[in-house]
Coordinates of C-alpha atoms in Angstrom, one line a residue:
Chain A
X1 CA -85.8 -32.9 80.2
X2 CA -83.7 -30.1 78.4
X3 CA -82.3 -30.5 75.0
X4 CA -78.5 -30.1 75.0
X5 CA -77.3 -27.7 72.4
X6 CA -73.6 -27.4 71.6
X7 CA -72.6 -23.9 69.7
X8 CA -69.2 -23.3 67.8
X9 CA -68.4 -20.0 66.8
X10 CA -65.4 -17.8 67.2
X11 CA -67.6 -14.8 68.0
X12 CA -67.5 -15.2 71.7
X13 CA -69.8 -12.1 72.4
X14 CA -72.2 -14.3 70.0
X15 CA -71.8 -17.3 72.1
X16 CA -72.4 -15.6 75.3
X17 CA -75.6 -14.0 74.2
X18 CA -77.0 -17.0 72.4
X19 CA -76.3 -19.2 75.5
X20 CA -78.2 -16.5 77.5
X21 CA -81.0 -16.5 75.0
X22 CA -81.3 -20.3 74.9
X23 CA -81.0 -21.0 78.3
X24 CA -83.5 -18.1 79.0
X25 CA -86.2 -20.4 77.5
X26 CA -85.6 -23.0 80.2
X27 CA -85.8 -25.5 77.4
X28 CA -82.0 -26.0 76.5
X29 CA -78.7 -26.8 78.3
X30 CA -76.1 -25.0 76.2
X31 CA -72.2 -25.5 75.8
X32 CA -70.4 -23.2 73.8
X33 CA -66.9 -23.4 72.1
X34 CA -65.0 -20.7 70.3
X35 CA -63.2 -23.0 68.2
X36 CA -63.7 -26.6 66.7
X37 CA -60.1 -27.9 67.5
X38 CA -61.2 -30.8 70.0
X39 CA -64.7 -30.8 69.0
X40 CA -65.0 -34.8 68.7
X41 CA -63.9 -35.1 72.3
X42 CA -66.4 -32.5 73.4
X43 CA -69.1 -33.9 71.6
X44 CA -68.3 -37.7 73.2
X45 CA -68.5 -35.6 76.6
X46 CA -71.2 -33.5 76.1
X47 CA -73.4 -35.6 73.9
X48 CA -75.4 -32.8 72.3
X49 CA -78.8 -33.2 70.8
X50 CA -78.0 -30.5 68.1
X51 CA -74.9 -28.5 67.0
X52 CA -75.0 -25.0 65.9
X53 CA -71.9 -24.2 63.9
X54 CA -70.3 -21.2 62.4
X55 CA -68.8 -22.2 58.9
X56 CA -66.3 -19.1 58.9
X57 CA -64.0 -19.4 61.8
X58 CA -60.5 -18.4 62.2
X59 CA -59.2 -22.0 63.2
X60 CA -60.8 -25.2 61.6
X61 CA -63.3 -24.5 59.1
X62 CA -66.9 -25.2 60.0
X63 CA -67.5 -27.4 57.1
X64 CA -64.7 -29.7 57.6
X65 CA -66.0 -30.1 61.2
X66 CA -69.5 -30.9 59.8
X67 CA -67.8 -33.7 57.6
X68 CA -65.8 -35.0 60.5
X69 CA -68.6 -35.2 62.9
X70 CA -70.7 -37.1 59.9
X71 CA -67.9 -39.7 59.8
X72 CA -67.8 -40.1 63.3
X73 CA -69.9 -42.9 65.2
X74 CA -70.7 -40.7 68.1
X75 CA -71.6 -37.5 65.8
X76 CA -73.2 -38.9 62.8
X77 CA -76.7 -38.9 64.6
X78 CA -76.6 -35.3 65.6
X79 CA -78.3 -32.8 63.5
X80 CA -76.2 -29.8 62.4
X81 CA -77.3 -26.2 61.8
X82 CA -75.1 -24.1 60.1
X83 CA -74.9 -20.4 61.1
X84 CA -73.3 -18.3 58.6
X85 CA -72.8 -14.4 57.5
X86 CA -72.6 -15.8 54.1
X87 CA -75.7 -16.2 52.1
X88 CA -74.4 -17.4 48.8
X89 CA -76.3 -20.0 47.2
X90 CA -73.4 -22.0 46.4
X91 CA -72.5 -22.0 50.3
X92 CA -75.8 -23.0 51.2
X93 CA -75.7 -26.0 48.8
X94 CA -72.2 -27.0 49.7
X95 CA -73.7 -27.2 53.3
X96 CA -76.4 -29.3 52.6
X97 CA -74.2 -31.6 50.7
X98 CA -72.1 -32.4 53.5
X99 CA -74.9 -33.2 55.9
X100 CA -76.0 -30.0 57.5
X101 CA -80.0 -30.0 58.2
X102 CA -80.3 -26.3 57.9
X103 CA -78.5 -23.3 57.2
X104 CA -79.3 -19.8 59.0
X105 CA -77.9 -16.6 57.8
X106 CA -76.8 -13.8 60.4
X107 CA -78.4 -11.8 61.5
X108 CA -81.0 -14.1 62.6
X109 CA -83.5 -13.4 65.6
X110 CA -83.8 -15.5 68.6
X111 CA -87.4 -16.7 67.5
X112 CA -86.1 -17.9 64.0
X113 CA -83.2 -19.6 65.6
X114 CA -85.6 -21.4 68.2
X115 CA -88.1 -22.4 65.6
X116 CA -85.1 -23.8 63.2
X117 CA -83.8 -25.7 66.4
X118 CA -87.0 -27.2 67.3
X119 CA -87.7 -28.2 63.5
X120 CA -84.7 -29.9 63.5
X121 CA -85.1 -31.9 66.5
X122 CA -88.6 -32.8 65.8
X123 CA -88.7 -36.7 65.5
X124 CA -89.3 -37.7 62.3
X125 CA -92.2 -40.0 61.9
Chain B
X1 CA -39.7 24.8 16.7
X2 CA -43.4 25.0 15.5
X3 CA -44.4 23.7 12.3
X4 CA -45.8 27.1 10.9
X5 CA -42.4 28.5 11.7
X6 CA -40.8 25.7 10.0
X7 CA -42.9 25.9 6.8
X8 CA -42.7 29.7 6.6
X9 CA -39.0 29.7 7.1
X10 CA -38.3 26.8 4.6
X11 CA -40.6 28.8 2.2
X12 CA -38.2 32.0 2.6
X13 CA -34.9 30.0 2.7
X14 CA -35.8 28.2 -0.9
X15 CA -37.1 31.5 -2.3
X16 CA -34.0 33.4 -1.2
X17 CA -31.6 30.9 -2.4
X18 CA -33.3 30.8 -5.7
X19 CA -33.5 34.8 -6.0
X20 CA -29.9 34.8 -5.1
X21 CA -29.1 32.3 -7.9
X22 CA -31.3 34.3 -10.1
X23 CA -29.6 37.6 -9.6
X24 CA -26.2 36.0 -10.0
X25 CA -27.2 34.6 -13.4
X26 CA -28.9 38.2 -14.3
X27 CA -25.4 39.8 -13.2
X28 CA -23.4 37.4 -15.2
X29 CA -25.8 37.6 -18.4
X30 CA -25.5 41.5 -18.2
X31 CA -22.0 41.4 -17.8
X32 CA -21.4 39.0 -20.5
X33 CA -23.6 41.1 -23.0
X34 CA -21.8 44.3 -22.1
X35 CA -18.5 42.4 -22.8
X36 CA -20.0 41.5 -26.0
X37 CA -20.8 45.0 -26.7
X38 CA -17.7 46.0 -26.1
X39 CA -16.1 43.5 -28.5
X40 CA -18.4 44.4 -31.2
X41 CA -19.2 48.1 -31.3
X42 CA -16.6 49.4 -29.3
X43 CA -13.9 47.4 -31.0
X44 CA -15.1 49.0 -34.2
X45 CA -14.9 52.4 -32.7
X46 CA -11.4 51.7 -31.8
X47 CA -10.4 50.5 -35.1
X48 CA -12.3 53.6 -36.8
X49 CA -9.8 55.7 -34.8
X50 CA -6.8 53.7 -35.5
X51 CA -7.8 54.0 -39.2
X52 CA -8.1 57.8 -38.8
X53 CA -5.0 58.2 -36.6
X54 CA -2.6 56.2 -38.9
X55 CA -1.1 59.2 -40.8
X56 CA -0.5 61.2 -37.7
X57 CA 0.9 58.2 -35.9
X58 CA 3.6 57.5 -38.9
X59 CA 4.2 61.1 -38.9
X60 CA 4.5 61.5 -35.4
X61 CA 2.2 64.5 -34.8
X62 CA 1.5 64.4 -31.1
X63 CA -0.1 67.6 -30.6
X64 CA -2.9 67.0 -33.6
X65 CA -3.3 63.7 -32.1
X66 CA -4.2 64.8 -28.5
X67 CA -6.5 67.2 -30.1
X68 CA -8.5 64.9 -31.8
X69 CA -8.4 62.5 -28.8
X70 CA -9.9 65.0 -26.7
X71 CA -12.7 65.8 -28.9
X72 CA -13.2 62.0 -29.3
X73 CA -13.4 61.4 -25.5
X74 CA -15.4 64.5 -24.8
X75 CA -18.1 63.0 -27.2
X76 CA -18.5 60.1 -24.8
X77 CA -17.3 61.4 -21.7
X78 CA -19.7 59.3 -19.7
X79 CA -18.3 55.9 -20.8
X80 CA -14.7 56.6 -21.7
X81 CA -12.0 56.9 -19.2
X82 CA -9.1 57.4 -21.2
X83 CA -7.8 57.1 -24.9
X84 CA -4.1 56.2 -25.2
X85 CA -2.0 56.1 -28.5
X86 CA 1.4 54.3 -28.7
X87 CA 3.9 54.4 -31.6
X88 CA 5.5 51.4 -33.0
X89 CA 8.1 51.2 -30.4
X90 CA 5.5 51.1 -27.6
X91 CA 6.0 54.8 -26.5
X92 CA 3.2 56.9 -25.5
X93 CA 2.6 59.4 -28.1
X94 CA -0.6 60.9 -26.9
X95 CA -3.3 60.7 -24.1
X96 CA -6.3 62.0 -22.8
X97 CA -5.1 62.5 -19.1
X98 CA -4.7 66.0 -18.0
X99 CA -2.8 65.0 -14.9
X100 CA -0.3 62.2 -14.6
X101 CA -1.0 59.1 -16.3
X102 CA -1.3 56.3 -14.0
X103 CA 2.0 54.3 -14.2
X104 CA 0.7 50.8 -15.0
X105 CA -1.0 52.0 -18.1
X106 CA 2.6 52.8 -19.4
X107 CA 3.2 48.9 -19.0
X108 CA 0.5 47.7 -21.4
X109 CA 1.2 45.2 -23.8
X110 CA 1.2 46.9 -27.4
X111 CA 2.6 44.1 -29.5
X112 CA -0.3 42.6 -31.6
X113 CA 0.4 39.5 -33.7
X114 CA -0.9 39.6 -37.2
X115 CA -4.0 37.6 -36.8
X116 CA -4.9 39.8 -33.6
X117 CA -7.3 42.4 -34.3
X118 CA -8.2 43.3 -30.4
X119 CA -7.6 42.5 -26.9
X120 CA -10.0 43.3 -24.1
X121 CA -9.0 43.1 -20.6
X122 CA -10.3 44.0 -17.3
X123 CA -8.2 46.6 -15.2
X124 CA -9.2 46.9 -11.3
X125 CA -7.0 48.5 -8.9
X126 CA -7.3 51.2 -6.2
X127 CA -7.3 54.1 -8.9
X128 CA -8.9 52.4 -11.8
X129 CA -11.8 50.2 -12.9
X130 CA -11.9 49.8 -16.7
X131 CA -12.5 47.7 -19.7
X132 CA -9.3 48.1 -21.7
X133 CA -9.8 47.5 -25.5
X134 CA -6.5 47.7 -27.5
X135 CA -6.4 47.7 -31.3
X136 CA -3.2 47.9 -33.4
X137 CA -2.7 50.6 -35.8
X138 CA -1.5 49.2 -39.2
X139 CA -0.2 50.7 -42.2
X140 CA -0.7 47.9 -44.8
X141 CA 0.4 44.8 -43.0
X142 CA 3.1 46.5 -40.7
X143 CA 2.0 47.6 -37.1
X144 CA 2.8 51.1 -36.6
X145 CA 1.4 51.7 -33.3
X146 CA -1.6 50.9 -30.9
X147 CA -4.8 52.5 -29.4
X148 CA -6.0 51.9 -26.0
X149 CA -9.6 53.0 -25.1
X150 CA -10.7 52.5 -21.1
X151 CA -14.2 52.1 -20.8
X152 CA -15.4 53.0 -17.3
X153 CA -16.3 49.9 -15.3
X154 CA -18.5 52.0 -13.3
X155 CA -20.7 52.6 -16.4
X156 CA -21.1 49.0 -17.1
X157 CA -21.8 48.6 -13.2
X158 CA -24.4 51.3 -13.5
X159 CA -26.2 49.3 -16.6
X160 CA -26.0 46.2 -14.3
X161 CA -27.8 48.0 -11.5
X162 CA -30.4 49.3 -13.6
X163 CA -31.2 46.1 -15.0
X164 CA -30.9 44.6 -11.5
X165 CA -33.3 46.8 -10.0
X166 CA -36.6 45.4 -11.2
X167 CA -35.2 41.8 -10.7
X168 CA -34.7 42.8 -6.7
X169 CA -37.9 44.4 -6.7
X170 CA -39.3 41.1 -8.2
X171 CA -37.4 39.1 -5.6
X172 CA -38.7 41.1 -2.9
X173 CA -42.4 40.5 -3.9
X174 CA -41.8 36.7 -4.3
X175 CA -40.5 36.7 -0.7
X176 CA -43.5 38.6 0.4
X177 CA -45.6 36.1 -1.3
X178 CA -44.0 33.3 0.1
X179 CA -44.4 34.4 3.6
X180 CA -48.1 35.0 2.8
X181 CA -48.4 31.8 1.3
X182 CA -46.6 30.3 4.3
X183 CA -49.0 31.9 6.6
X184 CA -51.8 30.6 4.2
X185 CA -50.3 27.0 4.7
X186 CA -49.9 27.4 8.4
X187 CA -53.8 28.8 8.5
X188 CA -54.9 25.6 6.7
X189 CA -52.6 22.9 7.7
X190 CA -50.6 24.1 10.8
X191 CA -53.6 25.4 12.5
X192 CA -55.8 22.5 12.5
X193 CA -53.0 20.3 13.2
X194 CA -52.0 22.2 16.4
X195 CA -55.8 22.1 17.2
X196 CA -55.5 18.3 17.0
X197 CA -52.4 18.4 19.0
X198 CA -54.2 20.4 21.6
X199 CA -57.2 18.2 21.7
X200 CA -55.0 15.0 21.9
X201 CA -53.3 16.7 24.8
X202 CA -56.4 17.5 26.8
X203 CA -57.8 14.0 26.0
X204 CA -54.5 12.6 27.3
X205 CA -55.0 14.8 30.6
X206 CA -58.6 13.2 31.2
X207 CA -60.9 15.6 29.4
X208 CA -62.7 13.0 27.3
X209 CA -65.4 15.6 26.1
X210 CA -62.9 17.3 24.2
X211 CA -63.8 17.4 20.5
X212 CA -62.1 19.4 17.5
X213 CA -63.9 21.7 15.0
X214 CA -62.2 21.6 11.8
X215 CA -64.4 22.4 8.8
X216 CA -62.7 21.2 5.5
X217 CA -63.3 18.4 3.0
X218 CA -59.6 17.1 2.8
X219 CA -57.6 14.5 4.9
X220 CA -57.2 16.8 7.7
X221 CA -61.1 17.4 8.1
X222 CA -61.2 13.5 7.8
X223 CA -58.8 13.2 10.5
X224 CA -60.6 15.7 12.5
X225 CA -63.9 13.4 12.0
X226 CA -62.1 10.3 12.9
X227 CA -60.6 11.9 15.9
X228 CA -64.0 13.0 17.1
X229 CA -65.4 9.6 16.6
X230 CA -62.4 7.9 18.4
X231 CA -62.9 10.5 21.3
X232 CA -66.6 9.8 21.7
X233 CA -66.0 5.9 21.6
X234 CA -63.3 6.5 24.4
X235 CA -65.7 8.7 26.4
X236 CA -68.6 6.1 26.1
X237 CA -66.2 3.2 26.8
X238 CA -64.5 5.0 29.7
X239 CA -67.9 5.8 31.2
X240 CA -68.9 2.3 31.1
X241 CA -65.6 1.1 32.5
X242 CA -65.9 3.6 35.2
X243 CA -69.6 2.2 35.8
X244 CA -68.5 -1.4 35.6
X245 CA -65.4 -0.8 37.7
X246 CA -68.0 0.9 40.4
X247 CA -70.0 -2.3 40.3
X248 CA -67.0 -4.8 40.6
X249 CA -65.5 -2.6 43.4
X250 CA -68.4 -2.5 45.2
X251 CA -69.2 -6.3 44.7
X252 CA -65.6 -7.2 46.0
X253 CA -65.8 -4.8 49.0
X254 CA -69.3 -6.1 49.6
X255 CA -68.3 -9.6 49.9
X256 CA -65.3 -8.9 52.1
X257 CA -67.1 -6.7 54.4
X258 CA -70.5 -8.7 54.5
X259 CA -69.0 -11.4 56.8
X260 CA -67.5 -8.7 58.9
X261 CA -70.7 -6.8 59.3
X262 CA -73.2 -9.7 59.4
X263 CA -71.5 -11.2 62.3
X264 CA -71.7 -8.0 64.6
X265 CA -75.3 -7.5 63.2
X266 CA -76.2 -11.0 64.4
X267 CA -74.5 -10.4 67.8
X268 CA -76.5 -7.2 68.2
X269 CA -79.8 -8.7 67.2
X270 CA -79.4 -11.7 69.7
X271 CA -78.6 -9.2 72.3
X272 CA -81.7 -7.2 71.4
X273 CA -83.8 -10.4 71.6
X274 CA -82.3 -11.1 75.1
X275 CA -83.0 -7.6 76.2
X276 CA -86.6 -7.9 75.1
X277 CA -86.7 -11.0 77.6
X278 CA -85.6 -9.4 80.5
X279 CA -87.3 -5.9 80.4
X280 CA -90.8 -6.1 81.3
X281 CA -93.4 -5.7 78.2
X282 CA -95.3 -3.0 80.2
X283 CA -92.2 -0.9 79.5
X284 CA -93.7 0.6 76.3
X285 CA -90.9 3.0 75.4
X286 CA -88.5 0.1 75.9
X287 CA -90.5 -2.0 73.5
X288 CA -90.5 0.7 71.0
X289 CA -86.7 1.2 71.1
X290 CA -86.4 -2.5 70.8
X291 CA -88.4 -2.6 67.7
X292 CA -86.6 0.5 66.1
X293 CA -83.2 -1.3 67.0
X294 CA -84.4 -4.4 65.1
X295 CA -85.8 -2.6 62.1
X296 CA -82.4 -0.8 61.8
X297 CA -80.6 -4.0 62.0
X298 CA -82.7 -5.2 59.2
X299 CA -81.9 -2.1 57.3
X300 CA -78.2 -2.5 57.7
X301 CA -78.6 -6.1 56.7
X302 CA -80.5 -5.1 53.7
X303 CA -77.8 -2.7 52.6
X304 CA -75.2 -5.5 52.8
X305 CA -77.2 -7.8 51.0
X306 CA -78.0 -5.4 48.1
X307 CA -74.2 -4.7 47.7
X308 CA -73.9 -8.4 47.8
X309 CA -76.4 -8.5 45.0
X310 CA -73.5 -6.8 42.7
X311 CA -71.2 -9.7 42.9
X312 CA -73.3 -12.6 41.9
X313 CA -73.1 -12.7 38.6
X314 CA -73.0 -16.7 38.4
X315 CA -76.0 -17.2 40.6
X316 CA -78.8 -16.6 38.6
X317 CA -81.2 -19.7 38.3
X318 CA -82.9 -19.1 35.0
X319 CA -86.3 -20.8 34.0
X320 CA -89.1 -19.7 31.7
X321 CA -91.3 -17.3 33.2
X322 CA -94.2 -15.3 32.4
X323 CA -93.4 -11.6 33.2
X324 CA -96.8 -10.5 33.8
X325 CA -97.0 -13.2 36.5
X326 CA -93.8 -12.1 37.9
X327 CA -95.3 -8.4 38.1
X328 CA -98.5 -9.5 39.7
X329 CA -96.3 -11.5 42.2
X330 CA -94.4 -8.7 43.3
X331 CA -97.6 -6.4 43.4
X332 CA -99.2 -8.9 46.0
X333 CA -96.5 -7.7 48.1
X334 CA -96.7 -4.1 47.9
X335 CA -100.6 -3.7 47.0
X336 CA -101.3 -2.7 50.6
X337 CA -99.0 0.3 50.2
X338 CA -100.7 1.2 46.9
X339 CA -104.1 1.0 48.7
X340 CA -103.0 3.2 51.6
X341 CA -101.1 5.7 49.1
X342 CA -104.3 6.0 47.0
X343 CA -102.7 4.6 44.0
X344 CA -104.7 3.2 41.4
X345 CA -103.1 0.1 39.4
X346 CA -103.6 -0.4 35.6
X347 CA -102.7 -3.5 33.9
X348 CA -102.2 -3.6 30.4
X349 CA -100.8 -7.0 29.7
X350 CA -101.0 -8.3 26.1
X351 CA -102.2 -11.8 26.1
X352 CA -100.2 -14.8 25.1
X353 CA -96.8 -13.1 25.5
X354 CA -94.0 -15.4 25.2
X355 CA -92.2 -16.4 28.4
X356 CA -88.6 -15.2 29.1
X357 CA -85.6 -17.0 30.7
X358 CA -85.5 -15.3 34.3
X359 CA -84.5 -15.9 37.7
X360 CA -87.8 -15.7 39.3
X361 CA -86.6 -14.2 42.7
X362 CA -84.4 -11.5 41.6
X363 CA -86.8 -10.3 38.9
X364 CA -89.5 -10.0 41.3
X365 CA -86.9 -8.0 43.5
X366 CA -86.4 -5.8 40.5
X367 CA -90.5 -5.3 40.3
X368 CA -90.8 -4.7 43.8
X369 CA -88.1 -2.1 43.6
X370 CA -89.4 -0.3 40.7
X371 CA -93.0 -0.5 42.1
X372 CA -91.7 1.0 45.7
X373 CA -89.8 3.8 43.8
X374 CA -93.1 4.7 41.9
X375 CA -95.1 4.7 45.0
X376 CA -92.2 6.9 46.6
X377 CA -92.7 9.3 43.4
X378 CA -96.5 9.8 44.1
X379 CA -97.0 10.8 47.7
X380 CA -100.4 12.4 46.9
X381 CA -101.6 9.3 45.0
X382 CA -101.7 8.6 41.4
X383 CA -101.9 5.8 38.9
X384 CA -99.2 2.9 38.2
X385 CA -99.4 1.4 34.7
X386 CA -97.8 -2.1 34.2
X387 CA -97.7 -3.0 30.4
X388 CA -96.1 -6.2 28.8
X389 CA -96.2 -6.9 25.1
X390 CA -94.2 -8.6 22.4
X391 CA -92.6 -6.5 19.6
X392 CA -89.8 -6.6 17.1
X393 CA -86.7 -4.8 18.7
X394 CA -86.4 -2.4 15.7
X395 CA -90.1 -1.2 16.3
X396 CA -89.7 -0.8 20.1
X397 CA -89.4 2.8 21.9
X398 CA -85.8 1.9 22.6
X399 CA -84.0 5.1 22.4
X400 CA -80.5 4.0 22.1
X401 CA -79.0 2.6 18.8
X402 CA -81.2 -0.4 17.5
X403 CA -78.9 -1.5 14.8
X404 CA -75.8 -1.9 17.0
X405 CA -76.7 -3.3 20.1
X406 CA -74.9 -5.7 22.2
X407 CA -78.2 -7.5 23.2
X408 CA -80.7 -7.7 20.7
X409 CA -80.9 -7.9 16.8
X410 CA -83.1 -5.5 15.3
X411 CA -85.4 -8.0 13.8
X412 CA -85.5 -10.1 17.0
X413 CA -88.7 -10.3 18.7
X414 CA -88.4 -9.0 22.2
X415 CA -90.7 -8.8 25.3
X416 CA -91.2 -5.2 26.3
X417 CA -92.4 -4.4 29.8
X418 CA -93.2 -0.9 31.1
X419 CA -93.6 0.4 34.4
X420 CA -95.2 4.0 34.3
X421 CA -96.0 6.3 37.3
X422 CA -97.8 9.7 37.4
X423 CA -95.5 10.9 40.0
X424 CA -93.2 14.0 40.4
X425 CA -90.7 12.9 38.0
X426 CA -86.9 13.3 37.6
X427 CA -84.8 16.2 36.3
X428 CA -82.5 15.5 33.4
X429 CA -79.5 16.0 35.4
X430 CA -80.5 13.4 38.1
X431 CA -81.8 11.2 35.3
X432 CA -78.2 10.5 34.0
X433 CA -77.3 9.2 37.4
X434 CA -80.1 6.9 38.5
X435 CA -78.4 4.0 37.6
X436 CA -75.0 4.8 39.6
X437 CA -74.7 3.1 42.9
X438 CA -75.3 5.2 45.8
X439 CA -77.2 7.9 43.9
X440 CA -80.5 8.9 45.7
X441 CA -82.6 12.0 45.9
X442 CA -84.2 10.5 49.1
X443 CA -83.3 11.9 52.4
X444 CA -80.8 10.1 54.6
X445 CA -81.7 6.8 55.9
X446 CA -84.7 6.6 53.3
X447 CA -83.0 5.0 50.5
X448 CA -79.7 3.2 49.8
X449 CA -79.0 4.6 46.3
X450 CA -78.9 1.0 45.3
X451 CA -82.2 0.0 44.1
X452 CA -82.0 1.1 40.5
X453 CA -78.2 0.1 40.2
X454 CA -79.0 -3.5 41.2
X455 CA -82.1 -3.4 39.0
X456 CA -80.1 -2.2 36.1
X457 CA -77.3 -5.0 36.9
X458 CA -80.0 -7.8 37.2
X459 CA -81.7 -6.8 33.9
X460 CA -78.3 -6.9 32.2
X461 CA -77.6 -10.6 34.0
X462 CA -80.8 -11.4 32.2
X463 CA -79.3 -10.2 28.8
X464 CA -81.9 -7.5 28.6
X465 CA -82.2 -3.9 28.6
X466 CA -83.5 -1.3 31.0
X467 CA -84.3 2.6 29.9
X468 CA -85.6 5.2 32.1
X469 CA -87.5 8.3 30.7
X470 CA -89.1 10.8 32.8
X471 CA -90.6 14.2 32.7
X472 CA -90.9 16.8 35.7
X473 CA -94.3 16.8 37.3
X474 CA -95.8 14.2 34.8
X475 CA -94.0 11.0 35.8
X476 CA -91.5 8.4 34.9
X477 CA -91.4 5.3 32.9
X478 CA -89.0 2.3 33.3
X479 CA -88.8 0.3 30.2
X480 CA -87.6 -3.1 30.1
X481 CA -86.8 -5.5 27.0
X482 CA -86.2 -9.2 27.3
X483 CA -85.3 -11.9 25.2
X484 CA -88.2 -14.4 24.7
X485 CA -87.6 -18.0 25.5
X486 CA -87.7 -19.1 21.9
X487 CA -84.7 -17.0 20.8
X488 CA -82.6 -18.0 23.7

């Protein structure tokens, strides 16, 4: 069964290509959102297995979204991977503190991204 | 008005005023002494005449008198303008004028009191300039007449002129001396001051390398010395500030731009990854192009990352580290390049070198950078020597001022690290710029020109010093000094 991936990023070109890349593997069903405004509703409807979240967006800030999801009964179990152009240690630290499972710095390659997704989806034992 | 003009003109003014005062006092003195002479000798002369003429006057012998008068006047022609003899009624008995006698001489006062023996008066008008000495002619106590002798004022003036001539020559020489002295003063005081003024103006206009050359042991020499010191400090500080400003500007720019650059890079990389999947791998050219594209995305990303390194003052994770181990770690990553480039690695690590406080990752980055630079400098192979040892800072090979230093005390024990190659070396001119951001001698696309400036920044953040020495065709040595953990 295909894993559901929700990608939130304000770069629509990035969303388009990322969707092609992930769906091209045949393993993922991808929903992309250019903003995080109604993310809770989307999460409830789409029920993603994993969320890829940009932290610097023109609208709602990624870290706020992350925090919001972690407080929501529907969202708190979904692993979140942060995608960011920032690679300051302080930013990473902040992301992990509010519950992100991983942090990827742009530009990241397709293989690296898929490896991180798979790692986050691997059931813990 | 220029200072030298002020000095010279005030000298001349003062000297001139003093000279004029002096000349007037000389004139007054001569005049006074001439009058005294008149009152003395000439009054006697007049009284002598009066004694000789008394009989003739009483007897009214005008002709005899006139005869004698002319004789007496002739004896002193150059001095005497006239001699007049009056009888007791004030009637002019005899005189030395051949032509008509000036009318005002007829109105002269001829009455003398008993106590009065002479009178001196100056007569000055259009026709006459005389000192008139009048004496009474007495027979017993009765005044029987009067004698006036007019002494030529011109003659007295002449005397003053003669006495004044040397004084005027003296004044002239004094003024000449004053001017020369003024010029001397302007040479010794004003010129240095105007040199300083020019230098200050130049520095103000931004030529910080300006210095003044004034060789004198006085305050002005000292001022010039202080000025030069100030200028040097200003030049050094400004250079540092410019450098610091560049770093700061790059840091700010980088953190602002990083986000804007990295996002597109992310899209491009994902795009290339997508295309790799849809183009059959049999297409060798396409595969090569994809690889080149990915390499260059990485390159662009590295530049942004290096730029970001400037702005990360607060992000060092310092732990006690053995600097030799850090060098070995870095070496592991590049030793393949060394082997391929026919480069021999020599390690001269002193045993038991104390640990230093360091951010492992950042310092390893520094060493990788230094090793890579060294390899690039030895395209035909060579030797890379790595050294580490403990020494007193005062005994180190640091070329800067070891006593006044923002980082170490002279007595402090420091860990010295050297990375020395046998490569082509760096020219003196380039050596000054190697720590400047974006300075590179490598071709376009081969170096970012950031390596050494990032290195220098990272070493500074570690509280250490970095120094580079180089000789063309012999090699380059990078020396680093760090604080030991103990002294932290």
